[in-house]
Structure formats: structure tokens, C-alpha cells
Coordinates of N, CA and C in Angstrom, one line a residue:
X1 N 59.8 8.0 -9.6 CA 60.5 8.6 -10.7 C 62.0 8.5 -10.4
X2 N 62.6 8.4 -11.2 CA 64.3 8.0 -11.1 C 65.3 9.1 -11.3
X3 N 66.1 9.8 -10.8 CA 66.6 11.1 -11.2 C 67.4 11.4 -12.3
X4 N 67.2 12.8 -12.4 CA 67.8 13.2 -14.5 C 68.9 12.6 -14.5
X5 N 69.8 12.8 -15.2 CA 71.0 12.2 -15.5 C 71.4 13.5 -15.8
X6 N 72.5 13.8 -15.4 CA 73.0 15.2 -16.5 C 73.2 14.7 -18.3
X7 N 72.5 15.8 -18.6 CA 72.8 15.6 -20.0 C 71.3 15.2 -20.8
X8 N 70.6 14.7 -19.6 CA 69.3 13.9 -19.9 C 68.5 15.0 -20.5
X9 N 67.6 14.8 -21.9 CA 66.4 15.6 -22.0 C 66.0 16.0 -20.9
X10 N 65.0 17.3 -21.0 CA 63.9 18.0 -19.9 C 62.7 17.0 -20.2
X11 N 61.9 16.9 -19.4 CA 60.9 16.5 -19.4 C 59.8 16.8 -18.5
X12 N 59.1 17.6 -19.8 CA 57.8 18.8 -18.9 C 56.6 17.6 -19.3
X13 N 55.4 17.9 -18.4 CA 53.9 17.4 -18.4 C 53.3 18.3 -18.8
X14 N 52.1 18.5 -19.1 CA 51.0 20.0 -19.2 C 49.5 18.9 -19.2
X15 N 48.4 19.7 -18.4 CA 47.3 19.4 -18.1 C 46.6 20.7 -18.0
X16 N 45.2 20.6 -18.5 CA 44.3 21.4 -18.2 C 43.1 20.5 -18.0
X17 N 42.2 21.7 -16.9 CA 41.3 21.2 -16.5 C 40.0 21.5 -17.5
X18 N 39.1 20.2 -17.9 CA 37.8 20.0 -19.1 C 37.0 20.2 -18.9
X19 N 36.8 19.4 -17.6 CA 34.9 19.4 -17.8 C 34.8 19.4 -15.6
X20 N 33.4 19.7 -15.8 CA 33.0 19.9 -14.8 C 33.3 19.1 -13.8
X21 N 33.6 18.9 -13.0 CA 33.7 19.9 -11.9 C 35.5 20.9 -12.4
X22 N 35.8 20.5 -13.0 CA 37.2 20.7 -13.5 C 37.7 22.4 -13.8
X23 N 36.4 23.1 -14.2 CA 36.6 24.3 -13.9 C 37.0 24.9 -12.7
X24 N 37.3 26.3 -12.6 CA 37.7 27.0 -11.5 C 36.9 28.3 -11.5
X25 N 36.1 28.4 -10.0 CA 35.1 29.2 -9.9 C 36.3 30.4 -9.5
X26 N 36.2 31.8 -10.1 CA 36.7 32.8 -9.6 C 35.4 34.2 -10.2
X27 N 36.1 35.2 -9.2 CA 35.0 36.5 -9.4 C 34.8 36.3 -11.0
X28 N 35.7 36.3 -11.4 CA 35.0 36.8 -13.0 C 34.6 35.5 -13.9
X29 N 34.0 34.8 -13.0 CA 33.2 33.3 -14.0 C 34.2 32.3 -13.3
X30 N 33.7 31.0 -14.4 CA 34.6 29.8 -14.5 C 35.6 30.0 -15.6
X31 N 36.9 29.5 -15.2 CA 37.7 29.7 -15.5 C 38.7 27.8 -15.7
X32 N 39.7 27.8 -17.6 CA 40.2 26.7 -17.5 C 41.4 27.2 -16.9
X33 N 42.2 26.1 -16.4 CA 43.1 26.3 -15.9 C 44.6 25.2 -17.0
X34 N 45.3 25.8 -17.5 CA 46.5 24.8 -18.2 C 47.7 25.1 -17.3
X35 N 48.3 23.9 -16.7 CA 49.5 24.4 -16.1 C 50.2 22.9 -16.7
X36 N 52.1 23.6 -16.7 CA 53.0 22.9 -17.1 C 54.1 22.5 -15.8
X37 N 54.5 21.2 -15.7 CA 55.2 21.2 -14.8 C 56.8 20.3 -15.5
X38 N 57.7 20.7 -14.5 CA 58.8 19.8 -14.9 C 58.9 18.9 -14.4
X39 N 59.3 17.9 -14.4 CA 59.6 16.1 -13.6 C 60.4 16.1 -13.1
X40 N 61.8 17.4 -13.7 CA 63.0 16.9 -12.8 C 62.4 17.6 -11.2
X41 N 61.6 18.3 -11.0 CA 61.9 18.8 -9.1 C 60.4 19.3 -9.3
X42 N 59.4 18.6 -10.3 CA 58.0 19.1 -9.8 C 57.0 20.2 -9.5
X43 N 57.7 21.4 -10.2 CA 57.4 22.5 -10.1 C 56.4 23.0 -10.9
X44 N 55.7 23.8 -10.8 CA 54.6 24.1 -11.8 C 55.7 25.7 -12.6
X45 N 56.3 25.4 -13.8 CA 56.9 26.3 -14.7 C 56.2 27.3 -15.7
X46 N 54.8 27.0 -15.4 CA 54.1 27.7 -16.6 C 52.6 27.6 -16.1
X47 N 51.5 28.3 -16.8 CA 50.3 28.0 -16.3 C 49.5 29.6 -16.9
X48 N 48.3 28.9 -17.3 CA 47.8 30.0 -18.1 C 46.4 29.9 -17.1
X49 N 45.3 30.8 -17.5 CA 43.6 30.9 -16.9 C 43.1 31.3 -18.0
X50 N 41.7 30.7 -18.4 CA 41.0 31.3 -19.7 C 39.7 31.0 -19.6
X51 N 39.1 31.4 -20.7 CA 37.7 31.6 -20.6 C 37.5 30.4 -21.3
X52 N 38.5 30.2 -22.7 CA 38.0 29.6 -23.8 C 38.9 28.1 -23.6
X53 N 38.8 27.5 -24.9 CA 40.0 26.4 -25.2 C 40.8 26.5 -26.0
X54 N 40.9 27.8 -26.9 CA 41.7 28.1 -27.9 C 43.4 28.4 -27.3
X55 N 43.8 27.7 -28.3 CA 45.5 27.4 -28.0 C 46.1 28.2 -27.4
X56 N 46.0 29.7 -28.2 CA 47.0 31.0 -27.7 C 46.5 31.3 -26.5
X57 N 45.1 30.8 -25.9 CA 44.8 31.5 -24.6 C 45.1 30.5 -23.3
X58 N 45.5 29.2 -24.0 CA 45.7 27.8 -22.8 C 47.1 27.4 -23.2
X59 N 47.5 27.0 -24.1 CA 48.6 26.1 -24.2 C 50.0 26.9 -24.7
X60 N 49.6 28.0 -25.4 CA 50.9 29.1 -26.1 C 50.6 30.0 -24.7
X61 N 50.1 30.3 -24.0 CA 50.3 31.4 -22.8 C 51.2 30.7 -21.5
X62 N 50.8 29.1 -21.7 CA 51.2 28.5 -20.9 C 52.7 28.1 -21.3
X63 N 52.6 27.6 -22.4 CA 54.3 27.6 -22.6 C 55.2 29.1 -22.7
X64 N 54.7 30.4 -23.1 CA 55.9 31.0 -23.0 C 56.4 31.2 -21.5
X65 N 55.1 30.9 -20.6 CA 55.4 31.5 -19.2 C 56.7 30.4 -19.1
X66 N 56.4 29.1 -19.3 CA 57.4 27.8 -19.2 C 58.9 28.2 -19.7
X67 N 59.1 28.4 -20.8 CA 60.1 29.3 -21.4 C 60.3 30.4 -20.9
X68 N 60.0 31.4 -20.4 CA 60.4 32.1 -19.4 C 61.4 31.8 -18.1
X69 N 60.9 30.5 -17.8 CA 60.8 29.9 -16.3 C 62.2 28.9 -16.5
X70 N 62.6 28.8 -17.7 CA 63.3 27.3 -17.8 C 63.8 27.2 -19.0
X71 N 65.4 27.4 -19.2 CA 65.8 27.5 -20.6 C 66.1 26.0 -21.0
X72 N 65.6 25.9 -22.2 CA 66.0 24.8 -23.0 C 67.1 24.9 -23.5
X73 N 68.1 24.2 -23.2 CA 69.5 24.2 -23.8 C 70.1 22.7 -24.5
X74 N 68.7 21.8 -24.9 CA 68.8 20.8 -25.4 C 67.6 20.0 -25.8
X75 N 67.6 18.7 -25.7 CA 66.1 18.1 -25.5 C 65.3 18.4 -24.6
X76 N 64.4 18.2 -25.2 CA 63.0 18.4 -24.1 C 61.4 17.3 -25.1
X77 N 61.4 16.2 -24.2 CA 60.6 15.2 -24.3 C 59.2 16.1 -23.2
X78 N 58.3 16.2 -24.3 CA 57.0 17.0 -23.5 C 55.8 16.0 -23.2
X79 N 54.9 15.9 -22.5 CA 53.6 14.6 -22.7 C 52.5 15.4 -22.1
X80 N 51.5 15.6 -22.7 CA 49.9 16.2 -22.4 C 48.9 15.1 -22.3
X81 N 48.8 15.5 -20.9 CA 47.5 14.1 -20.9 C 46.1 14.5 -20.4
X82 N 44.8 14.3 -21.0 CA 44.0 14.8 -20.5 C 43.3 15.7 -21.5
X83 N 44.1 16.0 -22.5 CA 43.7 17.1 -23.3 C 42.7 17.6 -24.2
X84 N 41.3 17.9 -24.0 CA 40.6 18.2 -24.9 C 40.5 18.4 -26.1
X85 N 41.5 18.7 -26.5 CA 41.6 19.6 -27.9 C 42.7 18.8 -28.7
X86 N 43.2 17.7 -28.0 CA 43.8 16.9 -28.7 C 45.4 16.8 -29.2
X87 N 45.7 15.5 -28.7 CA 47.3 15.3 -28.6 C 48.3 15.9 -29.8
X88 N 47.5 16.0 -31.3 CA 48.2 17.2 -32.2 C 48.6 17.7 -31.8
X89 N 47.9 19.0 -31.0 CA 48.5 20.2 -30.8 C 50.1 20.5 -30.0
X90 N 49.8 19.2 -29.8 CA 51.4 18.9 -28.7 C 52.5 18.9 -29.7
X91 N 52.4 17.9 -30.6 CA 52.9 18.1 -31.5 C 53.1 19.4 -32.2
X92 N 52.3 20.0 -32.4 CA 52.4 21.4 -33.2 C 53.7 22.4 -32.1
X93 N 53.6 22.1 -30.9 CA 53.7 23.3 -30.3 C 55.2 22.9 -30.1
X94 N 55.9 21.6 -30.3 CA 57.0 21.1 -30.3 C 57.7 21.7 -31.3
X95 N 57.7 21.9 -32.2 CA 57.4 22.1 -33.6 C 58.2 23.9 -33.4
X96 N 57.1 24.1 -33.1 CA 56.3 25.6 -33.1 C 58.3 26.6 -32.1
X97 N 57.8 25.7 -30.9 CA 58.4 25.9 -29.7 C 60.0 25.7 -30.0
X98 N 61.0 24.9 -31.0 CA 62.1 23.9 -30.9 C 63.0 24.9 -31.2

């Protein structure tokens, strides 16, 4: 990976885990895991646990933690790979999120 440029868009990833073995066994059941990371220094910024796959409990829990963690003071180029529920929502949450 090649380093930011000042001035360069952010550029966050987000992944959650789908299918089996991909769960996470804890006391209270299997559990999905959605975490977001940034590219400039590889940090995990965000990261939700859920029962289900529904948005507000994976991918909106996980971005406000992100926004919490890391102000957008410009562009921000986002990429979800992996995602069950489908690369829309990415879009939506750009959208949602801007």
C-alpha cells in the first residue's frame, strides 16, 4: 500500500463475518462480527457484534463507532467486501453517512 498524500480521500474497508466457521462463539451464542478499518495506519475504527444481519445492528452500529473514532473532514472512498447483504447498502450508507 502506498502512503496518503495529504489532502488524499480517507479510505476505510468494512467486513463482516457470514457463514460458518465465520461466526464468533461467545457466552451469549454465536455472534456476527462487522468491523471497519482505515488504510491510512490499519486500525480497526469501528466494529459492531450481533445476533442478526440487519443494518442498524452491523453496518450503522459499526459506522457510528467509525465516526466517533475518525472525523471526516473531506472525502472518504469506502469498499465492503465479503458482504452478505449486498454491496447497495454501501452505497446507501455513503449517502446516508456524507
Amino acid at each position: 500500500m502506498s502512503p496518503v498524500k495529504i489532502g488524499a480521500p480517507k479510505r476505510w474497508v468494512s467486513d463482516i463475518t457470514a457463514r460458518r466457521p465465520g461466526y464468533i462463539a461467545t457466552k451469549e451464542g454465536w455472534l456476527y462480527l462487522t468491523v471497519i478499518l482505515d488504510l491510512a495506519d490499519r486500525k480497526v475504527i469501528g466494529w459492531a457484534m450481533s445476533e442478526g444481519l440487519k443494518a442498524v445492528e452491523t453496518s450503522v452500529a459499526a459506522w457510528r463507532m467509525a465516526f466517533k473514532n475518525r472525523a471526516i473532514d473531506g472525502k472518504l472512498v469506502f469498499h465492503r467486501t465479503g458482504d452478505p447483504v449486498g454491496p447497495r447498502y454501501s452505497v446507501c450508507l455513503l449517502l446516508i453517512w456524507r
